[in-house]
Backbone as CSV, one residue per row, in Angstrom:
resi,resn,N_x,N_y,N_z,CA_x,CA_y,CA_z,C_x,C_y,C_z
1,ARG,7.904,8.191,-14.204,9.079,9.063,-14.172,10.262,8.348,-13.529
2,ALA,9.999,7.599,-12.471,11.082,6.873,-11.805,11.689,5.846,-12.753
3,GLU,10.836,5.132,-13.470,11.343,4.113,-14.387,12.228,4.744,-15.457
4,ALA,11.805,5.875,-16.013,12.592,6.545,-17.046,13.958,6.960,-16.504
5,GLN,13.996,7.455,-15.275,15.260,7.891,-14.693,16.194,6.719,-14.419
6,VAL,15.632,5.615,-13.950,16.471,4.448,-13.673,17.035,3.875,-14.972
7,ARG,16.238,3.874,-16.016,16.738,3.391,-17.310,17.878,4.287,-17.806
8,GLN,17.774,5.581,-17.585,18.860,6.486,-17.953,20.120,6.176,-17.148
9,LEU,19.931,5.887,-15.874,21.076,5.553,-15.021,21.777,4.299,-15.523
10,LEU,20.994,3.292,-15.898,21.589,2.045,-16.380,22.363,2.248,-17.680
11,ALA,22.005,3.272,-18.429,22.673,3.525,-19.709,24.021,4.228,-19.536
12,VAL,24.350,4.654,-18.315,25.616,5.347,-18.070,26.779,4.379,-18.232
13,GLU,27.727,4.745,-19.043,28.877,3.868,-19.283,29.735,3.765,-18.020
14,GLY,30.110,2.548,-17.686,30.954,2.326,-16.518,30.235,2.513,-15.194
15,LEU,28.937,2.315,-15.185,28.151,2.496,-13.958,28.640,1.561,-12.862
16,ASN,28.745,2.098,-11.658,29.106,1.288,-10.490,28.248,0.037,-10.424
17,SER,28.857,-1.125,-10.170,28.131,-2.404,-10.213,27.020,-2.461,-9.172
18,ARG,27.235,-1.825,-8.021,26.190,-1.844,-6.992,24.991,-0.997,-7.437
19,LEU,25.261,0.155,-8.060,24.161,0.962,-8.585,23.424,0.232,-9.700
20,ALA,24.163,-0.483,-10.527,23.528,-1.250,-11.596,22.621,-2.324,-11.016
21,LEU,23.065,-2.957,-9.949,22.265,-3.993,-9.305,20.986,-3.401,-8.716
22,TRP,21.114,-2.285,-7.998,19.935,-1.627,-7.435,18.975,-1.192,-8.533
23,SER,19.537,-0.732,-9.636,18.697,-0.282,-10.746,17.866,-1.429,-11.297
24,GLU,18.485,-2.591,-11.459,17.754,-3.752,-11.961,16.650,-4.164,-10.993
25,ILE,16.948,-4.101,-9.708,15.944,-4.462,-8.706,14.776,-3.474,-8.750
26,GLU,15.091,-2.182,-8.895,14.027,-1.187,-8.995,13.174,-1.407,-10.245
27,LEU,13.816,-1.651,-11.391,13.061,-1.872,-12.629,12.199,-3.126,-12.519
28,ALA,12.696,-4.130,-11.823,11.887,-5.331,-11.604,10.625,-4.992,-10.829
29,SER,10.778,-4.157,-9.805,9.615,-3.777,-8.994,8.637,-2.929,-9.793
30,TYR,9.149,-1.983,-10.591,8.254,-1.151,-11.392,7.449,-1.999,-12.376
31,ALA,8.109,-3.010,-12.950,7.403,-3.895,-13.879,6.286,-4.644,-13.167
32,MET,6.570,-5.169,-11.980,5.551,-5.904,-11.228,4.383,-4.992,-10.865
33,ILE,4.696,-3.774,-10.429,3.654,-2.822,-10.043,2.704,-2.565,-11.207
34,GLN,3.247,-2.586,-12.421,2.445,-2.305,-13.605,1.892,-3.572,-14.259
35,GLY,1.965,-4.687,-13.532,1.367,-5.920,-14.028,2.202,-6.649,-15.058
36,ARG,3.440,-6.220,-15.262,4.329,-6.929,-16.183,5.140,-7.923,-15.359
37,VAL,4.456,-8.982,-14.930,5.057,-9.893,-13.963,6.169,-10.730,-14.572
38,VAL,6.057,-11.062,-15.857,7.114,-11.857,-16.498,8.411,-11.056,-16.552
39,GLU,8.329,-9.815,-17.000,9.516,-8.964,-17.024,10.083,-8.784,-15.620
40,GLY,9.203,-8.543,-14.658,9.664,-8.362,-13.287,10.412,-9.575,-12.776
41,ALA,9.879,-10.763,-13.042,10.531,-11.998,-12.593,11.887,-12.169,-13.264
42,GLN,11.954,-11.902,-14.552,13.220,-12.042,-15.273,14.275,-11.089,-14.722
43,ARG,13.882,-9.852,-14.458,14.843,-8.868,-13.965,15.330,-9.212,-12.561
44,ILE,14.424,-9.623,-11.700,14.841,-9.882,-10.317,15.716,-11.129,-10.230
45,LEU,15.441,-12.121,-11.077,16.295,-13.312,-11.098,17.680,-12.963,-11.627
46,ALA,17.722,-12.108,-12.643,19.016,-11.666,-13.158,19.783,-10.894,-12.093
47,ALA,19.092,-10.046,-11.356,19.735,-9.269,-10.297,20.281,-10.189,-9.212
48,TYR,19.528,-11.225,-8.877,20.001,-12.163,-7.860,21.317,-12.796,-8.299
49,GLY,21.372,-13.190,-9.577,22.607,-13.780,-10.083,23.762,-12.805,-10.076
50,GLU,23.500,-11.549,-10.386,24.550,-10.535,-10.396,25.109,-10.282,-9.002
51,GLN,24.250,-10.329,-7.987,24.760,-10.075,-6.642,25.631,-11.237,-6.176
52,GLU,25.319,-12.449,-6.607,26.161,-13.591,-6.250,27.549,-13.436,-6.869
53,GLU,27.589,-12.990,-8.130,28.861,-12.835,-8.827,29.636,-11.637,-8.302
54,GLY,28.921,-10.566,-7.967,29.596,-9.344,-7.543,29.938,-9.284,-6.074
55,GLY,29.453,-10.226,-5.292,29.755,-10.254,-3.867,29.029,-9.205,-3.057
56,ALA,27.940,-8.636,-3.600,27.140,-7.628,-2.875,25.789,-8.245,-2.555
57,ARG,25.604,-8.704,-1.339,24.370,-9.395,-0.956,23.302,-8.372,-0.587
58,ILE,22.332,-8.175,-1.478,21.238,-7.249,-1.235,19.942,-8.013,-0.993
59,ILE,19.715,-9.048,-1.778,18.532,-9.900,-1.611,18.910,-11.024,-0.657
60,GLU,18.254,-11.073,0.494,18.703,-11.949,1.568,18.189,-13.382,1.479
61,PHE,17.273,-13.655,0.590,16.701,-14.997,0.528,17.750,-16.026,0.117
62,ALA,17.655,-17.217,0.697,18.501,-18.325,0.271,18.155,-18.688,-1.176
63,LYS,19.176,-18.945,-1.972,18.978,-19.171,-3.403,17.973,-20.273,-3.721
64,PRO,17.999,-21.433,-3.029,17.044,-22.498,-3.387,15.580,-22.111,-3.192
65,LEU,15.322,-21.065,-2.381,13.942,-20.689,-2.080,13.513,-19.385,-2.760
66,PHE,14.476,-18.644,-3.289,14.162,-17.316,-3.806,13.182,-17.356,-4.971
67,GLN,13.490,-18.162,-5.973,12.616,-18.226,-7.142,11.257,-18.802,-6.773
68,ALA,11.242,-19.824,-5.925,9.979,-20.448,-5.537,9.074,-19.463,-4.811
69,TYR,9.661,-18.666,-3.915,8.865,-17.683,-3.183,8.240,-16.669,-4.137
70,GLY,9.052,-16.125,-5.041,8.534,-15.142,-5.978,7.440,-15.710,-6.859
71,ARG,7.653,-16.899,-7.388,6.647,-17.512,-8.258,5.363,-17.799,-7.489
72,ALA,5.496,-18.259,-6.261,4.310,-18.571,-5.458,3.532,-17.308,-5.114
73,MET,4.241,-16.213,-4.811,3.560,-14.957,-4.518,2.795,-14.449,-5.736
74,VAL,3.414,-14.552,-6.910,2.723,-14.143,-8.135,1.486,-15.001,-8.350
75,GLN,1.645,-16.296,-8.151,0.518,-17.203,-8.366,-0.633,-16.896,-7.411
76,LEU,-0.288,-16.579,-6.162,-1.311,-16.338,-5.148,-1.935,-14.950,-5.290
77,HIS,-1.108,-13.916,-5.390,-1.625,-12.552,-5.275,-1.913,-11.868,-6.607
78,PHE,-1.300,-12.316,-7.673,-1.616,-11.735,-8.982,-2.601,-12.616,-9.755
79,LEU,-2.317,-13.911,-9.816,-3.132,-14.809,-10.626,-4.260,-15.460,-9.834
80,GLN,-4.293,-15.237,-8.521,-5.366,-15.754,-7.655,-5.508,-17.268,-7.791
81,ASP,-4.381,-17.939,-7.699,-4.337,-19.399,-7.853,-3.639,-20.001,-6.635
82,PRO,-4.342,-20.150,-5.503,-3.688,-20.679,-4.309,-3.172,-22.102,-4.481
83,GLU,-3.899,-22.930,-5.224,-3.424,-24.299,-5.440,-2.106,-24.303,-6.204
84,GLY,-1.993,-23.418,-7.196,-0.742,-23.305,-7.930,0.393,-22.847,-7.038
85,ALA,0.123,-21.912,-6.128,1.153,-21.427,-5.209,1.635,-22.557,-4.303
86,VAL,0.706,-23.344,-3.787,1.071,-24.472,-2.919,1.904,-25.487,-3.693
87,HIS,1.525,-25.766,-4.923,2.266,-26.727,-5.745,3.707,-26.266,-5.941
88,ILE,3.891,-24.982,-6.213,5.238,-24.440,-6.403,6.070,-24.622,-5.131
89,LEU,5.489,-24.282,-3.989,6.235,-24.399,-2.734,6.526,-25.854,-2.393
90,ASP,5.562,-26.722,-2.586,5.774,-28.148,-2.297,6.928,-28.699,-3.121
91,GLN,6.930,-28.356,-4.401,8.002,-28.841,-5.275,9.355,-28.306,-4.836
92,SER,9.406,-27.038,-4.480,10.667,-26.434,-4.071,11.205,-27.051,-2.789
93,LEU,10.342,-27.211,-1.805,10.790,-27.739,-0.509,11.172,-29.210,-0.571
94,ALA,10.725,-29.903,-1.606,11.066,-31.317,-1.758,12.452,-31.519,-2.364
95,ARG,13.035,-30.468,-2.912,14.336,-30.598,-3.558,15.448,-30.708,-2.518
96,PRO,16.511,-31.477,-2.821,17.597,-31.684,-1.847,18.228,-30.391,-1.363
97,GLU,18.428,-29.405,-2.273,19.100,-28.173,-1.858,18.266,-27.378,-0.859
98,ALA,16.936,-27.526,-0.908,16.082,-26.860,0.074,16.090,-27.622,1.398
99,ARG,16.079,-28.937,1.318,16.082,-29.740,2.551,17.378,-29.585,3.334
100,GLU,18.444,-29.177,2.643,19.731,-29.017,3.312,19.848,-27.682,4.047
101,LEU,18.919,-26.768,3.799,18.975,-25.469,4.464,18.629,-25.599,5.940
102,PRO,19.246,-24.799,6.802,18.878,-24.827,8.226,17.447,-24.322,8.411
103,PRO,16.678,-24.910,9.313,15.277,-24.504,9.474,15.091,-23.066,9.934
104,GLN,16.167,-22.444,10.474,16.053,-21.045,10.897,16.362,-20.077,9.760
105,GLU,16.480,-20.566,8.531,16.618,-19.692,7.369,15.408,-18.768,7.301
106,PRO,15.616,-17.427,7.299,14.485,-16.485,7.346,13.458,-16.677,6.237
107,ALA,13.885,-17.153,5.085,12.941,-17.337,3.977,11.823,-18.308,4.334
108,PHE,12.086,-19.215,5.274,11.041,-20.183,5.631,9.833,-19.486,6.261
109,LEU,10.064,-18.369,6.960,8.930,-17.625,7.513,8.075,-17.045,6.398
110,GLU,8.720,-16.533,5.352,7.975,-15.978,4.223,7.186,-17.068,3.505
111,LEU,7.806,-18.225,3.343,7.099,-19.339,2.701,5.922,-19.792,3.553
112,ALA,6.109,-19.772,4.870,5.015,-20.152,5.760,3.830,-19.215,5.587
113,ALA,4.096,-17.915,5.447,3.012,-16.951,5.254,2.279,-17.194,3.943
114,VAL,3.020,-17.585,2.907,2.375,-17.891,1.629,1.485,-19.127,1.773
115,TYR,2.001,-20.143,2.445,1.178,-21.332,2.689,-0.114,-20.954,3.412
116,ALA,0.007,-20.106,4.432,-1.182,-19.698,5.189,-2.163,-18.955,4.293
117,GLY,-1.660,-18.040,3.493,-2.524,-17.283,2.598,-3.168,-18.134,1.528
118,ALA,-2.525,-19.271,1.211,-3.048,-20.180,0.198,-3.958,-21.252,0.782
119,GLY,-4.329,-21.083,2.053,-5.271,-22.016,2.666,-4.649,-23.259,3.256
120,GLN,-3.346,-23.195,3.565,-2.656,-24.348,4.155,-1.997,-23.943,5.483
121,PRO,-2.785,-23.545,6.486,-2.185,-23.073,7.744,-1.412,-24.152,8.495
122,ASP,-1.788,-25.423,8.333,-1.050,-26.483,9.024,0.390,-26.572,8.521
123,ARG,0.574,-26.452,7.215,1.930,-26.476,6.666,2.699,-25.247,7.131
124,ALA,1.998,-24.125,7.220,2.627,-22.906,7.715,3.095,-23.095,9.159
125,ARG,2.244,-23.684,9.971,2.606,-23.903,11.380,3.826,-24.813,11.505
126,SER,3.923,-25.815,10.652,5.056,-26.733,10.697,6.363,-26.004,10.408
127,LEU,6.381,-25.169,9.381,7.586,-24.399,9.069,7.918,-23.410,10.194
128,LEU,6.885,-22.774,10.743,7.094,-21.809,11.824,7.671,-22.487,13.056
129,ALA,7.124,-23.629,13.423,7.599,-24.333,14.625,9.059,-24.747,14.466
130,ALA,9.435,-25.245,13.281,10.822,-25.648,13.039,11.744,-24.434,13.109
131,PHE,11.300,-23.318,12.552,12.103,-22.091,12.605,12.321,-21.649,14.047
132,GLN,11.257,-21.598,14.833,11.359,-21.127,16.213,12.277,-22.017,17.045
133,GLU,12.142,-23.312,16.881,12.967,-24.234,17.666,14.444,-24.065,17.331
134,ALA,14.760,-23.997,16.038,16.158,-23.872,15.628,16.722,-22.498,15.981
135,ALA,15.925,-21.435,15.804,16.408,-20.090,16.090,16.669,-19.905,17.581
136,LYS,15.781,-20.431,18.409,15.965,-20.303,19.854,17.188,-21.082,20.329
137,ALA,17.494,-22.198,19.674,18.659,-22.995,20.047,19.955,-22.227,19.805
138,GLU,19.922,-21.253,18.902,21.108,-20.456,18.610,21.284,-19.289,19.579
139,GLY,20.282,-19.000,20.373,20.365,-17.892,21.311,19.127,-17.024,21.264
140,GLU,19.212,-15.865,21.889,18.068,-14.962,21.964,17.707,-14.428,20.582
141,LEU,16.417,-14.393,20.302,15.955,-13.913,19.006,16.085,-12.393,18.930
142,ASP,16.531,-11.879,17.764,16.591,-10.432,17.605,15.206,-9.913,17.219
143,GLU,15.079,-8.591,17.142,13.765,-7.990,16.897,13.213,-8.350,15.522
144,ASP,14.091,-8.445,14.528,13.619,-8.817,13.196,13.048,-10.226,13.198
145,GLN,13.716,-11.133,13.891,13.210,-12.505,13.971,11.878,-12.556,14.722
146,GLN,11.803,-11.819,15.828,10.554,-11.794,16.590,9.417,-11.217,15.765
147,ALA,9.712,-10.145,15.021,8.683,-9.546,14.175,8.257,-10.518,13.085
148,GLY,9.229,-11.198,12.469,8.907,-12.176,11.442,8.006,-13.279,11.954
149,ILE,8.254,-13.709,13.184,7.408,-14.741,13.792,5.995,-14.208,14.002
150,LYS,5.882,-12.989,14.502,4.547,-12.393,14.719,3.780,-12.265,13.413
151,PHE,4.464,-11.801,12.360,3.792,-11.655,11.069,3.335,-13.014,10.534
152,THR,4.159,-14.027,10.754,3.783,-15.366,10.287,2.607,-15.906,11.097
153,GLU,2.645,-15.701,12.403,1.505,-16.116,13.231,0.232,-15.396,12.803
154,ALA,0.383,-14.122,12.435,-0.776,-13.356,11.978,-1.341,-13.940,10.692
155,ALA,-0.458,-14.281,9.755,-0.910,-14.874,8.489,-1.623,-16.190,8.738
156,ILE,-1.122,-16.970,9.696,-1.760,-18.243,10.024,-3.140,-18.005,10.633
157,ALA,-3.223,-17.048,11.545,-4.525,-16.723,12.149,-5.522,-16.293,11.082
158,ALA,-5.075,-15.460,10.145,-5.957,-15.035,9.058,-6.382,-16.229,8.220
159,GLY,-5.425,-17.122,7.944,-5.731,-18.304,7.147,-6.681,-19.266,7.836
160,GLU,-6.703,-19.219,9.152,-7.593,-20.091,9.922,-8.944,-19.444,10.209
161,GLY,-9.161,-18.248,9.661,-10.448,-17.591,9.853,-10.578,-16.809,11.133
162,SER,-9.451,-16.328,11.671,-9.479,-15.501,12.887,-8.870,-14.134,12.588
163,PRO,-9.568,-13.306,11.807,-8.964,-12.050,11.357,-8.666,-11.063,12.473
164,ARG,-9.504,-11.013,13.513,-9.226,-10.061,14.598,-7.950,-10.440,15.341
165,GLU,-7.746,-11.731,15.532,-6.485,-12.173,16.133,-5.320,-11.807,15.223
166,ALA,-5.513,-11.963,13.920,-4.466,-11.618,12.964,-4.102,-10.144,13.060
167,VAL,-5.100,-9.272,13.177,-4.832,-7.833,13.282,-3.935,-7.554,14.488
168,GLY,-4.267,-8.154,15.626,-3.467,-7.935,16.827,-2.035,-8.409,16.667
169,LEU,-1.860,-9.556,16.023,-0.512,-10.094,15.825,0.293,-9.242,14.847
170,TYR,-0.351,-8.784,13.783,0.347,-7.883,12.864,0.787,-6.610,13.588
171,GLN,-0.074,-6.083,14.430,0.273,-4.856,15.148,1.421,-5.100,16.124
172,GLU,1.436,-6.269,16.766,2.559,-6.613,17.642,3.850,-6.705,16.841
173,GLY,3.770,-7.284,15.652,4.945,-7.388,14.803,5.456,-6.021,14.382
174,ARG,4.547,-5.122,14.003,4.951,-3.781,13.604,5.622,-3.033,14.760
175,ALA,5.142,-3.263,15.971,5.724,-2.585,17.129,7.179,-3.004,17.362
176,LEU,7.536,-4.196,16.907,8.906,-4.693,17.078,9.871,-4.087,16.062
177,VAL,9.327,-3.589,14.939,10.181,-2.982,13.905,9.595,-1.613,13.536
178,PRO,9.619,-0.659,14.476,8.935,0.621,14.265,9.456,1.429,13.090
179,LYS,10.688,1.164,12.629,11.227,1.916,11.498,10.774,1.346,10.155
180,CYS,10.120,0.203,10.192,9.576,-0.363,8.953,8.136,0.132,8.822
181,TYR,7.989,1.312,8.236,6.702,2.001,8.229,5.637,1.268,7.420
182,LEU,6.056,0.479,6.446,5.105,-0.183,5.557,4.765,-1.608,5.984
183,CYS,5.601,-2.196,6.800,5.470,-3.626,7.098,4.093,-3.969,7.667
184,GLY,3.448,-4.929,7.053,2.201,-5.477,7.572,0.954,-4.669,7.303
185,LEU,1.064,-3.440,6.780,-0.141,-2.609,6.643,-1.152,-3.161,5.638
186,PRO,-0.751,-3.587,4.440,-1.765,-4.163,3.545,-2.412,-5.406,4.132
187,GLU,-1.596,-6.206,4.829,-2.123,-7.424,5.438,-3.093,-7.097,6.574
188,ILE,-2.792,-6.041,7.343,-3.726,-5.597,8.377,-5.035,-5.151,7.738
189,GLY,-4.925,-4.406,6.648,-6.132,-3.973,5.952,-6.987,-5.149,5.509
190,GLU,-6.359,-6.173,4.947,-7.105,-7.350,4.498,-7.760,-8.074,5.669
191,ALA,-7.029,-8.168,6.791,-7.599,-8.818,7.971,-8.774,-8.015,8.519
192,MET,-8.657,-6.695,8.495,-9.754,-5.858,8.978,-10.970,-5.974,8.073
193,GLU,-10.755,-6.090,6.786,-11.879,-6.345,5.878,-12.564,-7.658,6.246
194,ALA,-11.754,-8.690,6.459,-12.315,-10.002,6.793,-13.067,-9.965,8.119
195,ALA,-12.677,-9.035,9.004,-13.339,-8.885,10.300,-14.514,-7.915,10.236
196,SER,-14.917,-7.552,9.021,-16.032,-6.612,8.816,-15.772,-5.266,9.478
197,MET,-14.550,-4.754,9.285,-14.150,-3.448,9.818,-13.640,-2.583,8.662
198,PRO,-14.504,-2.255,7.699,-14.015,-1.538,6.514,-13.449,-0.162,6.811
199,ASP,-13.997,0.535,7.820,-13.468,1.861,8.151,-12.028,1.758,8.644
200,SER,-11.751,0.753,9.489,-10.381,0.548,9.969,-9.471,0.069,8.847
201,ALA,-10.019,-0.732,7.934,-9.232,-1.198,6.793,-8.774,-0.015,5.949
202,VAL,-9.661,0.963,5.743,-9.301,2.153,4.971,-8.116,2.867,5.617
203,VAL,-8.124,2.982,6.937,-7.025,3.656,7.645,-5.706,2.913,7.400
204,ALA,-5.748,1.579,7.468,-4.529,0.797,7.268,-4.022,0.935,5.837
205,TYR,-4.899,0.779,4.870,-4.494,0.881,3.471,-3.983,2.280,3.142
206,GLU,-4.683,3.310,3.623,-4.244,4.676,3.339,-2.907,4.969,4.013
207,GLY,-2.707,4.401,5.208,-1.416,4.554,5.871,-0.290,3.980,5.022
208,TYR,-0.588,2.864,4.366,0.402,2.259,3.473,0.685,3.169,2.277
209,LEU,-0.365,3.670,1.630,-0.187,4.484,0.432,0.507,5.806,0.738
210,GLU,0.220,6.384,1.890,0.694,7.734,2.185,2.102,7.782,2.770
211,ALA,2.640,6.633,3.174,3.987,6.621,3.753,5.016,7.007,2.695
212,ARG,5.919,7.888,3.041,6.977,8.309,2.134,8.266,7.597,2.540
213,VAL,8.590,6.558,1.800,9.700,5.683,2.165,10.548,5.416,0.930
214,LEU,11.861,5.602,1.047,12.740,5.273,-0.065,12.703,3.771,-0.353
215,PHE,12.772,3.424,-1.618,12.803,2.039,-2.074,11.549,1.268,-1.680
216,ARG,10.422,1.982,-1.513,9.176,1.315,-1.155,8.700,0.409,-2.276
217,SER,9.224,0.613,-3.480,8.794,-0.223,-4.604,9.037,-1.694,-4.331
218,GLN,9.996,-2.001,-3.467,10.318,-3.400,-3.199,9.298,-4.074,-2.278
219,LEU,8.391,-3.299,-1.726,7.188,-3.866,-1.106,5.983,-3.671,-2.016
220,ASP,5.955,-2.529,-2.712,4.845,-2.259,-3.622,4.721,-3.319,-4.709
221,ASN,5.839,-3.923,-5.094,5.806,-4.859,-6.216,4.764,-5.957,-6.032
222,MET,4.585,-6.415,-4.816,3.607,-7.471,-4.553,2.390,-6.976,-3.769
223,ARG,2.426,-5.720,-3.313,1.395,-5.275,-2.374,0.585,-4.057,-2.804
224,LEU,1.116,-3.241,-3.700,0.383,-2.029,-4.052,-0.989,-2.354,-4.628
225,HIS,-1.052,-3.327,-5.524,-2.353,-3.641,-6.116,-3.324,-4.172,-5.074
226,ARG,-2.805,-4.866,-4.063,-3.666,-5.371,-2.998,-4.245,-4.225,-2.171
227,ALA,-3.409,-3.192,-1.907,-3.898,-2.036,-1.160,-4.959,-1.278,-1.949
228,LEU,-4.739,-1.100,-3.248,-5.702,-0.370,-4.070,-7.022,-1.126,-4.172
229,LEU,-6.938,-2.434,-4.389,-8.167,-3.234,-4.439,-8.879,-3.218,-3.087
230,GLY,-8.093,-3.304,-2.013,-8.692,-3.287,-0.680,-9.413,-1.984,-0.400
231,LEU,-8.815,-0.870,-0.814,-9.478,0.421,-0.627,-10.767,0.488,-1.440
232,GLY,-10.748,-0.062,-2.645,-11.971,-0.090,-3.435,-13.063,-0.884,-2.746
233,ARG,-12.712,-2.074,-2.287,-13.701,-2.926,-1.603,-14.222,-2.265,-0.331
234,ALA,-13.290,-1.697,0.459,-13.686,-1.106,1.735,-14.609,0.090,1.521
235,HIS,-14.307,0.917,0.543,-15.178,2.075,0.275,-16.532,1.624,-0.267
236,GLU,-16.548,0.553,-1.034,-17.842,0.000,-1.454,-18.648,-0.433,-0.240
237,ALA,-17.980,-1.131,0.697,-18.672,-1.606,1.895,-19.189,-0.446,2.736
238,LEU,-18.515,0.695,2.651,-18.931,1.882,3.410,-19.957,2.721,2.659
239,GLY,-20.385,2.241,1.493,-21.369,2.984,0.713,-20.801,4.218,0.055
240,GLN,-19.523,4.136,-0.373,-18.847,5.271,-1.008,-18.342,4.850,-2.387
241,PRO,-19.258,4.641,-3.326,-18.854,4.106,-4.635,-17.907,5.012,-5.412
242,GLU,-18.040,6.328,-5.250,-17.157,7.226,-5.998,-15.714,7.060,-5.552
243,ARG,-15.517,6.960,-4.238,-14.158,6.742,-3.723,-13.638,5.375,-4.153
244,ALA,-14.501,4.368,-4.126,-14.092,3.046,-4.587,-13.620,3.106,-6.030
245,GLY,-14.354,3.830,-6.856,-13.997,3.958,-8.256,-12.640,4.595,-8.463
246,ASP,-12.254,5.537,-7.591,-10.942,6.175,-7.704,-9.821,5.136,-7.661
247,TYR,-9.951,4.194,-6.728,-8.882,3.214,-6.545,-8.918,2.139,-7.624
248,TYR,-10.101,1.724,-8.039,-10.178,0.765,-9.137,-9.600,1.378,-10.417
249,GLN,-9.904,2.660,-10.659,-9.377,3.340,-11.845,-7.856,3.453,-11.773
250,TRP,-7.343,3.765,-10.595,-5.899,3.883,-10.387,-5.210,2.577,-10.790
251,LEU,-5.737,1.453,-10.291,-5.114,0.170,-10.604,-5.276,-0.175,-12.080
252,LEU,-6.416,0.127,-12.644,-6.625,-0.145,-14.062,-5.605,0.621,-14.905
253,GLU,-5.304,1.851,-14.519,-4.308,2.637,-15.245,-2.908,2.051,-15.059
254,LEU,-2.599,1.599,-13.857,-1.302,0.961,-13.632,-1.144,-0.287,-14.493
255,TRP,-2.229,-1.029,-14.658,-2.180,-2.290,-15.395,-2.567,-2.115,-16.868
256,ALA,-2.371,-0.929,-17.400,-2.765,-0.671,-18.795,-2.032,-1.583,-19.770
257,ASP,-0.800,-1.961,-19.454,-0.007,-2.838,-20.321,0.371,-4.118,-19.593
258,ALA,-0.539,-4.613,-18.775,-0.271,-5.814,-17.985,-0.131,-7.046,-18.876
259,ASP,0.511,-8.073,-18.336,0.667,-9.337,-19.051,-0.696,-9.933,-19.403
260,PRO,-0.770,-10.700,-20.495,-2.033,-11.348,-20.861,-2.627,-12.208,-19.753
261,ALA,-1.785,-12.786,-18.910,-2.296,-13.630,-17.825,-3.165,-12.853,-16.850
262,LEU,-2.993,-11.524,-16.820,-3.794,-10.697,-15.917,-5.060,-10.166,-16.578
263,ALA,-5.305,-10.557,-17.825,-6.490,-10.062,-18.537,-7.791,-10.308,-17.770
264,PRO,-7.981,-11.498,-17.145,-9.228,-11.684,-16.380,-9.371,-10.694,-15.229
265,ARG,-8.266,-10.329,-14.604,-8.339,-9.381,-13.497,-8.585,-7.966,-14.003
266,VAL,-8.035,-7.635,-15.165,-8.309,-6.339,-15.769,-9.791,-6.238,-16.125
267,ASP,-10.344,-7.323,-16.678,-11.782,-7.335,-16.986,-12.607,-7.191,-15.709
268,GLU,-12.138,-7.826,-14.633,-12.832,-7.717,-13.348,-12.822,-6.274,-12.855
269,LEU,-11.692,-5.589,-13.039,-11.610,-4.183,-12.641,-12.597,-3.335,-13.431
270,ARG,-12.671,-3.581,-14.725,-13.632,-2.830,-15.539,-15.061,-3.087,-15.055
271,GLY,-15.325,-4.341,-14.667,-16.647,-4.659,-14.131,-16.932,-3.930,-12.834
272,LYS,-15.910,-3.827,-11.971,-16.084,-3.108,-10.705,-16.383,-1.633,-10.958
273,LEU,-15.692,-1.053,-11.935,-15.952,0.340,-12.257,-17.381,0.530,-12.758
274,ALA,-17.861,-0.427,-13.519,-19.245,-0.333,-14.002,-20.231,-0.420,-12.837
275,VAL,-19.920,-1.297,-11.875,-20.809,-1.480,-10.716,-20.919,-0.200,-9.897
276,VAL,-19.788,0.510,-9.736,-19.816,1.739,-8.932,-20.203,2.951,-9.769
277,GLY,-20.584,2.708,-11.031,-21.080,3.792,-11.858,-20.023,4.711,-12.387
278,ARG,-18.785,4.222,-12.523,-17.690,5.056,-12.995,-17.475,4.835,-14.486
279,GLU,-17.518,5.921,-15.239,-17.212,5.833,-16.665,-15.707,5.656,-16.816
280,GLN,-15.295,4.635,-17.572,-13.884,4.334,-17.710,-13.200,5.389,-18.559
281,LEU,-11.993,5.774,-18.060,-11.231,6.812,-18.765,-10.332,6.176,-19.810
């Protein structure tokens, strides 16, 4: 329903340029949520270009890193290809326009988290250390910067096989940005799963799903499927196959028209439903 309404808004003649930009960003997120990652990438890149031309900065990432971050996240979290994600980031950071960026550029924290999630915590630590040194040289860190550092440290801890430490760091980060109701919750759920705490993981994932937040699609685009899969896994671990099936079915329905590249994951979902004894709808 949201997608249909946004498409109607975009069809309005003479639509305000800022509303048009937000609409494109929303449609990009809806496409990603439904597994149409190619469309989502095309729309978000177009939106980035429009904000540069229109002088309305909504997407805060530095241009040389924006596309690389998005592609690496898709490679890691949708296509389950950590080596591909690392290759994308390595290539991007080797380019002159990326090397010219100040190390305290916030996007470097996001890239560090991707490196950590892709099994390269040492590279993540290097980016984090450079960010902290440069940011501190400019003065006292604000709460967003402190939270970003905590989230990155948490991702590194998770990548190094210390999930309980990661949970604590994510929670410290969330405490620094209390108005960001969704921040870190799927990642906390994943860390709790890794720490063999499926009951706590369910609480974190459900907290993410149940939060009523405007424009949440801009986090859901890369995280909703992770929360749904996590809830399925956690309920399986708790011996609740029917509940697990609810979440696997939900994601399967979302990905009904997913890109061909996601076909192996769709088949995996169907297999999970068979394992929990759920007849596919």
